[in-house]
Amino acid sequence: MLTFIGLGLYDDRSITVEGREALRSADRVYAEFYTSKLIGATVEELESAHDIEIEVRDRAGVEQHPEEMLDAAENEDVAFLTAGDTMISTTHVDLRLRAHERGIDTHVIHGVTAQTATSSLTGLQNYRFGKATTLPFPYAHGADGLPASVTDTIDENRADGLHTVVYLDIKVGHERTDEDEYMTADVGADLLAEEYPDLVGVVVARAGSPEPLVEAGTMSELADREFGEPLHLLVVPGDCHLLEADALCELADADRDTLDIV
């Protein structure tokens, strides 16, 4: 059996009860933290909290060379861990299909995702979000200005009146730096301000932690603020219902006059 377990958003307590029981009963445990990570807990703290040993795999070890994990899952109960929900914004469906090709049973135990937490924290209705996008570090996409994948997504969602989640780039084990890099919301807003200086954005920082932050402003305004420790993301509101506008004003200190209210 290969069981995919979402760890939730913040620390060793963010996992569901079902996930915790499956994790503690597994024969072997693998994890990846290059798509996201738990800011509130180290790997060592996870191991101590659940009395397990975790082998952390890099991107190549998951996506190109998963044979060790699949070999183990043929004869043992193997758990594969990620932050958030294990099948959201990842390529892990491929790993699950590879397991099925080898006749290995799989199971998915979900965790809280950044997008659902964002909807809850901002008061923006979940069904009114359009396609999400990821804003990369400028060196990562190698072009001048914002990538079309970002601008097209924002523009198309706004044309349809939909909200946009803009995930901010994470670089783990990147050759450019010895330390992991997490794009902060002020940096993301500064990049977006080149194209959208007066566009309203909402920062969501440290979702799932005891003290999350939610703060609205134009991209130019957000670029000049600080939002503390990662992880951060940005939301671009589309057309807001009255209740959504009330929520953004109350929960994110938004200026009602800057919102598109329908």
GROMACS .gro file of C-alpha atoms in nm:
model
  262
    1MET     CA    1   0.000   0.000   0.000
    2LEU     CA    2   0.113   0.353  -0.082
    3THR     CA    3  -0.073   0.612   0.124
    4PHE     CA    4  -0.052   0.980   0.029
    5ILE     CA    5  -0.095   1.197   0.340
    6GLY     CA    6  -0.146   1.573   0.348
    7LEU     CA    7   0.013   1.726   0.656
    8GLY     CA    8  -0.193   2.045   0.657
    9LEU     CA    9  -0.052   2.395   0.666
   10TYR     CA   10   0.164   2.473   0.967
   11ASP     CA   11   0.311   2.221   1.212
   12ASP     CA   12   0.295   1.863   1.340
   13ARG     CA   13  -0.055   1.923   1.479
   14SER     CA   14  -0.206   2.026   1.144
   15ILE     CA   15  -0.248   1.669   1.020
   16THR     CA   16  -0.592   1.505   1.045
   17VAL     CA   17  -0.656   1.229   1.298
   18GLU     CA   18  -0.689   0.980   1.011
   19GLY     CA   19  -0.359   1.096   0.865
   20ARG     CA   20  -0.183   1.073   1.200
   21GLU     CA   21  -0.300   0.716   1.256
   22ALA     CA   22  -0.193   0.607   0.907
   23LEU     CA   23   0.144   0.780   0.946
   24ARG     CA   24   0.223   0.618   1.278
   25SER     CA   25   0.129   0.271   1.153
   26ALA     CA   26   0.334   0.291   0.830
   27ASP     CA   27   0.638   0.069   0.783
   28ARG     CA   28   0.829   0.335   0.589
   29VAL     CA   29   0.775   0.710   0.550
   30TYR     CA   30   0.888   0.937   0.266
   31ALA     CA   31   0.822   1.308   0.222
   32GLU     CA   32   0.887   1.597  -0.014
   33PHE     CA   33   0.900   1.963   0.084
   34TYR     CA   34   0.999   2.127  -0.244
   35THR     CA   35   0.640   2.218  -0.341
   36SER     CA   36   0.566   2.356   0.004
   37LYS     CA   37   0.668   2.294   0.364
   38LEU     CA   38   0.553   2.323   0.722
   39ILE     CA   39   0.697   2.648   0.854
   40GLY     CA   40   0.598   2.561   1.210
   41ALA     CA   41   0.779   2.226   1.234
   42THR     CA   42   1.110   2.079   1.120
   43VAL     CA   43   1.148   1.727   0.987
   44GLU     CA   44   1.307   1.630   1.318
   45GLU     CA   45   1.009   1.767   1.510
   46LEU     CA   46   0.771   1.573   1.287
   47GLU     CA   47   0.969   1.257   1.351
   48SER     CA   48   0.964   1.314   1.726
   49ALA     CA   49   0.594   1.402   1.740
   50HIS     CA   50   0.488   1.090   1.551
   51ASP     CA   51   0.769   0.852   1.657
   52ILE     CA   52   0.874   0.783   1.299
   53GLU     CA   53   1.171   0.822   1.067
   54ILE     CA   54   1.122   1.028   0.750
   55GLU     CA   55   1.327   1.008   0.432
   56VAL     CA   56   1.298   1.340   0.249
   57ARG     CA   57   1.311   1.311  -0.129
   58ASP     CA   58   1.406   1.588  -0.370
   59ARG     CA   59   1.215   1.659  -0.690
   60ALA     CA   60   1.419   1.413  -0.897
   61GLY     CA   61   1.376   1.147  -0.631
   62VAL     CA   62   0.997   1.176  -0.653
   63GLU     CA   63   0.929   1.259  -1.015
   64GLN     CA   64   1.211   1.087  -1.202
   65HIS     CA   65   1.336   0.812  -0.974
   66PRO     CA   66   1.053   0.689  -0.750
   67GLU     CA   67   1.154   0.323  -0.782
   68GLU     CA   68   1.275   0.289  -0.423
   69MET     CA   69   0.941   0.407  -0.285
   70LEU     CA   70   0.743   0.188  -0.523
   71ASP     CA   71   0.959  -0.118  -0.451
   72ALA     CA   72   0.897  -0.070  -0.079
   73ALA     CA   73   0.522  -0.023  -0.131
   74GLU     CA   74   0.496  -0.363  -0.303
   75ASN     CA   75   0.563  -0.539   0.028
   76GLU     CA   76   0.517  -0.277   0.302
   77ASP     CA   77   0.281   0.000   0.407
   78VAL     CA   78   0.446   0.316   0.280
   79ALA     CA   79   0.340   0.671   0.363
   80PHE     CA   80   0.424   0.964   0.137
   81LEU     CA   81   0.393   1.307   0.299
   82THR     CA   82   0.353   1.660   0.168
   83ALA     CA   83   0.248   1.988   0.324
   84GLY     CA   84  -0.108   2.095   0.255
   85ASP     CA   85  -0.310   1.843   0.057
   86THR     CA   86  -0.099   1.581  -0.111
   87MET     CA   87  -0.272   1.603  -0.450
   88ILE     CA   88  -0.313   1.981  -0.482
   89SER     CA   89  -0.063   2.184  -0.689
   90THR     CA   90   0.167   1.884  -0.721
   91THR     CA   91   0.265   1.619  -0.973
   92HIS     CA   92   0.190   1.335  -0.735
   93VAL     CA   93  -0.091   1.197  -0.947
   94ASP     CA   94   0.185   1.060  -1.169
   95LEU     CA   95   0.337   0.875  -0.874
   96ARG     CA   96  -0.003   0.731  -0.785
   97LEU     CA   97  -0.057   0.609  -1.141
   98ARG     CA   98   0.288   0.449  -1.147
   99ALA     CA   99   0.192   0.260  -0.834
  100HIS     CA  100  -0.128   0.137  -0.997
  101GLU     CA  101   0.067   0.019  -1.301
  102ARG     CA  102   0.264  -0.206  -1.066
  103GLY     CA  103  -0.049  -0.336  -0.894
  104ILE     CA  104   0.011  -0.138  -0.574
  105ASP     CA  105  -0.296  -0.021  -0.386
  106THR     CA  106  -0.307   0.349  -0.303
  107HIS     CA  107  -0.501   0.565  -0.063
  108VAL     CA  108  -0.525   0.944  -0.026
  109ILE     CA  109  -0.571   1.117   0.311
  110HIS     CA  110  -0.641   1.483   0.254
  111GLY     CA  111  -0.508   1.784   0.440
  112VAL     CA  112  -0.613   2.148   0.456
  113THR     CA  113  -0.499   2.343   0.150
  114ALA     CA  114  -0.374   2.699   0.119
  115GLN     CA  115  -0.661   2.785  -0.115
  116THR     CA  116  -0.939   2.668   0.113
  117ALA     CA  117  -0.773   2.839   0.409
  118THR     CA  118  -0.745   3.156   0.201
  119SER     CA  119  -1.115   3.153   0.126
  120SER     CA  120  -1.191   3.108   0.495
  121LEU     CA  121  -0.951   3.380   0.614
  122THR     CA  122  -1.051   3.644   0.359
  123GLY     CA  123  -1.424   3.576   0.346
  124LEU     CA  124  -1.414   3.540  -0.033
  125GLN     CA  125  -1.648   3.264  -0.144
  126ASN     CA  126  -1.466   2.952  -0.256
  127TYR     CA  127  -1.683   2.888  -0.563
  128ARG     CA  128  -1.600   3.234  -0.700
  129PHE     CA  129  -1.227   3.165  -0.744
  130GLY     CA  130  -1.101   3.105  -1.096
  131LYS     CA  131  -0.779   2.942  -1.211
  132ALA     CA  132  -0.481   2.991  -0.977
  133THR     CA  133  -0.133   3.090  -1.090
  134THR     CA  134   0.221   3.093  -0.951
  135LEU     CA  135   0.442   3.402  -0.959
  136PRO     CA  136   0.803   3.287  -1.012
  137PHE     CA  137   1.121   3.461  -0.908
  138PRO     CA  138   1.245   3.666  -1.206
  139TYR     CA  139   1.559   3.452  -1.239
  140ALA     CA  140   1.345   3.137  -1.253
  141HIS     CA  141   1.156   3.222  -1.573
  142GLY     CA  142   1.435   3.413  -1.746
  143ALA     CA  143   1.222   3.677  -1.918
  144ASP     CA  144   1.163   4.046  -1.868
  145GLY     CA  145   0.847   4.148  -1.690
  146LEU     CA  146   0.569   3.924  -1.567
  147PRO     CA  147   0.520   3.583  -1.733
  148ALA     CA  148   0.215   3.556  -1.956
  149SER     CA  149   0.096   3.265  -1.742
  150VAL     CA  150   0.045   3.515  -1.459
  151THR     CA  151  -0.101   3.810  -1.649
  152ASP     CA  152  -0.328   3.597  -1.865
  153THR     CA  153  -0.469   3.419  -1.561
  154ILE     CA  154  -0.537   3.740  -1.369
  155ASP     CA  155  -0.686   3.916  -1.673
  156GLU     CA  156  -0.909   3.624  -1.772
  157ASN     CA  157  -1.035   3.572  -1.418
  158ARG     CA  158  -1.107   3.943  -1.374
  159ALA     CA  159  -1.293   3.952  -1.706
  160ASP     CA  160  -1.517   3.677  -1.568
  161GLY     CA  161  -1.552   3.849  -1.229
  162LEU     CA  162  -1.354   3.575  -1.052
  163HIS     CA  163  -1.094   3.592  -0.775
  164THR     CA  164  -0.736   3.475  -0.838
  165VAL     CA  165  -0.499   3.303  -0.598
  166VAL     CA  166  -0.139   3.395  -0.681
  167TYR     CA  167   0.098   3.146  -0.522
  168LEU     CA  168   0.442   3.289  -0.453
  169ASP     CA  169   0.750   3.100  -0.568
  170ILE     CA  170   0.941   2.859  -0.345
  171LYS     CA  171   1.289   2.738  -0.430
  172VAL     CA  172   1.418   2.444  -0.226
  173GLY     CA  173   1.758   2.297  -0.307
  174HIS     CA  174   1.806   2.539  -0.595
  175GLU     CA  175   2.154   2.574  -0.741
  176ARG     CA  176   2.138   2.954  -0.710
  177THR     CA  177   2.138   2.953  -0.330
  178ASP     CA  178   2.244   2.736  -0.039
  179GLU     CA  179   1.932   2.831   0.154
  180ASP     CA  180   1.567   2.776   0.070
  181GLU     CA  181   1.397   3.083  -0.079
  182TYR     CA  182   1.038   3.187  -0.017
  183MET     CA  183   0.899   3.481  -0.211
  184THR     CA  184   0.735   3.722   0.033
  185ALA     CA  185   0.417   3.912  -0.043
  186ASP     CA  186   0.589   4.251  -0.064
  187VAL     CA  187   0.823   4.115  -0.332
  188GLY     CA  188   0.532   3.954  -0.517
  189ALA     CA  189   0.329   4.274  -0.499
  190ASP     CA  190   0.626   4.475  -0.625
  191LEU     CA  191   0.654   4.246  -0.927
  192LEU     CA  192   0.280   4.266  -0.995
  193ALA     CA  193   0.282   4.644  -0.949
  194GLU     CA  194   0.489   4.678  -1.266
  195GLU     CA  195   0.178   4.574  -1.461
  196TYR     CA  196  -0.100   4.644  -1.210
  197PRO     CA  197   0.001   4.930  -0.975
  198ASP     CA  198  -0.354   5.017  -0.870
  199LEU     CA  199  -0.494   4.664  -0.864
  200VAL     CA  200  -0.621   4.557  -0.522
  201GLY     CA  201  -0.451   4.256  -0.369
  202VAL     CA  202  -0.498   4.070  -0.043
  203VAL     CA  203  -0.201   3.921   0.139
  204VAL     CA  204  -0.253   3.596   0.330
  205ALA     CA  205   0.045   3.510   0.548
  206ARG     CA  206   0.104   3.203   0.765
  207ALA     CA  207  -0.235   3.042   0.699
  208GLY     CA  208  -0.294   2.762   0.945
  209SER     CA  209  -0.070   2.914   1.211
  210PRO     CA  210  -0.198   3.049   1.545
  211GLU     CA  211  -0.162   3.406   1.414
  212PRO     CA  212  -0.233   3.431   1.040
  213LEU     CA  213  -0.226   3.773   0.874
  214VAL     CA  214  -0.473   3.905   0.617
  215GLU     CA  215  -0.415   4.252   0.473
  216ALA     CA  216  -0.547   4.433   0.165
  217GLY     CA  217  -0.418   4.723  -0.043
  218THR     CA  218  -0.316   4.815  -0.393
  219MET     CA  219  -0.014   4.632  -0.530
  220SER     CA  220   0.192   4.952  -0.498
  221GLU     CA  221   0.089   4.987  -0.133
  222LEU     CA  222   0.154   4.623  -0.048
  223ALA     CA  223   0.499   4.642  -0.206
  224ASP     CA  224   0.602   4.891   0.065
  225ARG     CA  225   0.481   4.685   0.362
  226GLU     CA  226   0.626   4.394   0.556
  227PHE     CA  227   0.428   4.082   0.640
  228GLY     CA  228   0.658   3.877   0.861
  229GLU     CA  229   0.764   3.518   0.826
  230PRO     CA  230   0.653   3.300   0.531
  231LEU     CA  231   0.458   3.133   0.382
  232HIS     CA  232   0.273   3.410   0.195
  233LEU     CA  233   0.036   3.426  -0.100
  234LEU     CA  234  -0.161   3.698  -0.276
  235VAL     CA  235  -0.526   3.709  -0.378
  236VAL     CA  236  -0.658   3.936  -0.653
  237PRO     CA  237  -1.029   3.987  -0.583
  238GLY     CA  238  -1.267   3.989  -0.876
  239ASP     CA  239  -1.625   4.112  -0.848
  240CYS     CA  240  -1.729   4.101  -0.483
  241HIS     CA  241  -2.071   4.030  -0.343
  242LEU     CA  242  -2.174   4.265  -0.063
  243LEU     CA  243  -2.090   4.002   0.199
  244GLU     CA  244  -1.748   3.947   0.044
  245ALA     CA  245  -1.682   4.321   0.042
  246ASP     CA  246  -1.790   4.345   0.406
  247ALA     CA  247  -1.554   4.060   0.492
  248LEU     CA  248  -1.255   4.217   0.313
  249CYS     CA  249  -1.315   4.548   0.488
  250GLU     CA  250  -1.351   4.386   0.830
  251LEU     CA  251  -1.094   4.105   0.805
  252ALA     CA  252  -0.833   4.261   0.572
  253ASP     CA  253  -0.886   4.634   0.631
  254ALA     CA  254  -0.971   4.685   0.263
  255ASP     CA  255  -1.084   5.023   0.131
  256ARG     CA  256  -1.441   4.963   0.015
  257ASP     CA  257  -1.405   5.227  -0.257
  258THR     CA  258  -1.132   5.021  -0.427
  259LEU     CA  259  -1.342   4.703  -0.453
  260ASP     CA  260  -1.558   4.600  -0.747
  261ILE     CA  261  -1.892   4.531  -0.578
  262VAL     CA  262  -2.181   4.365  -0.759
   0.00000   0.00000   0.00000
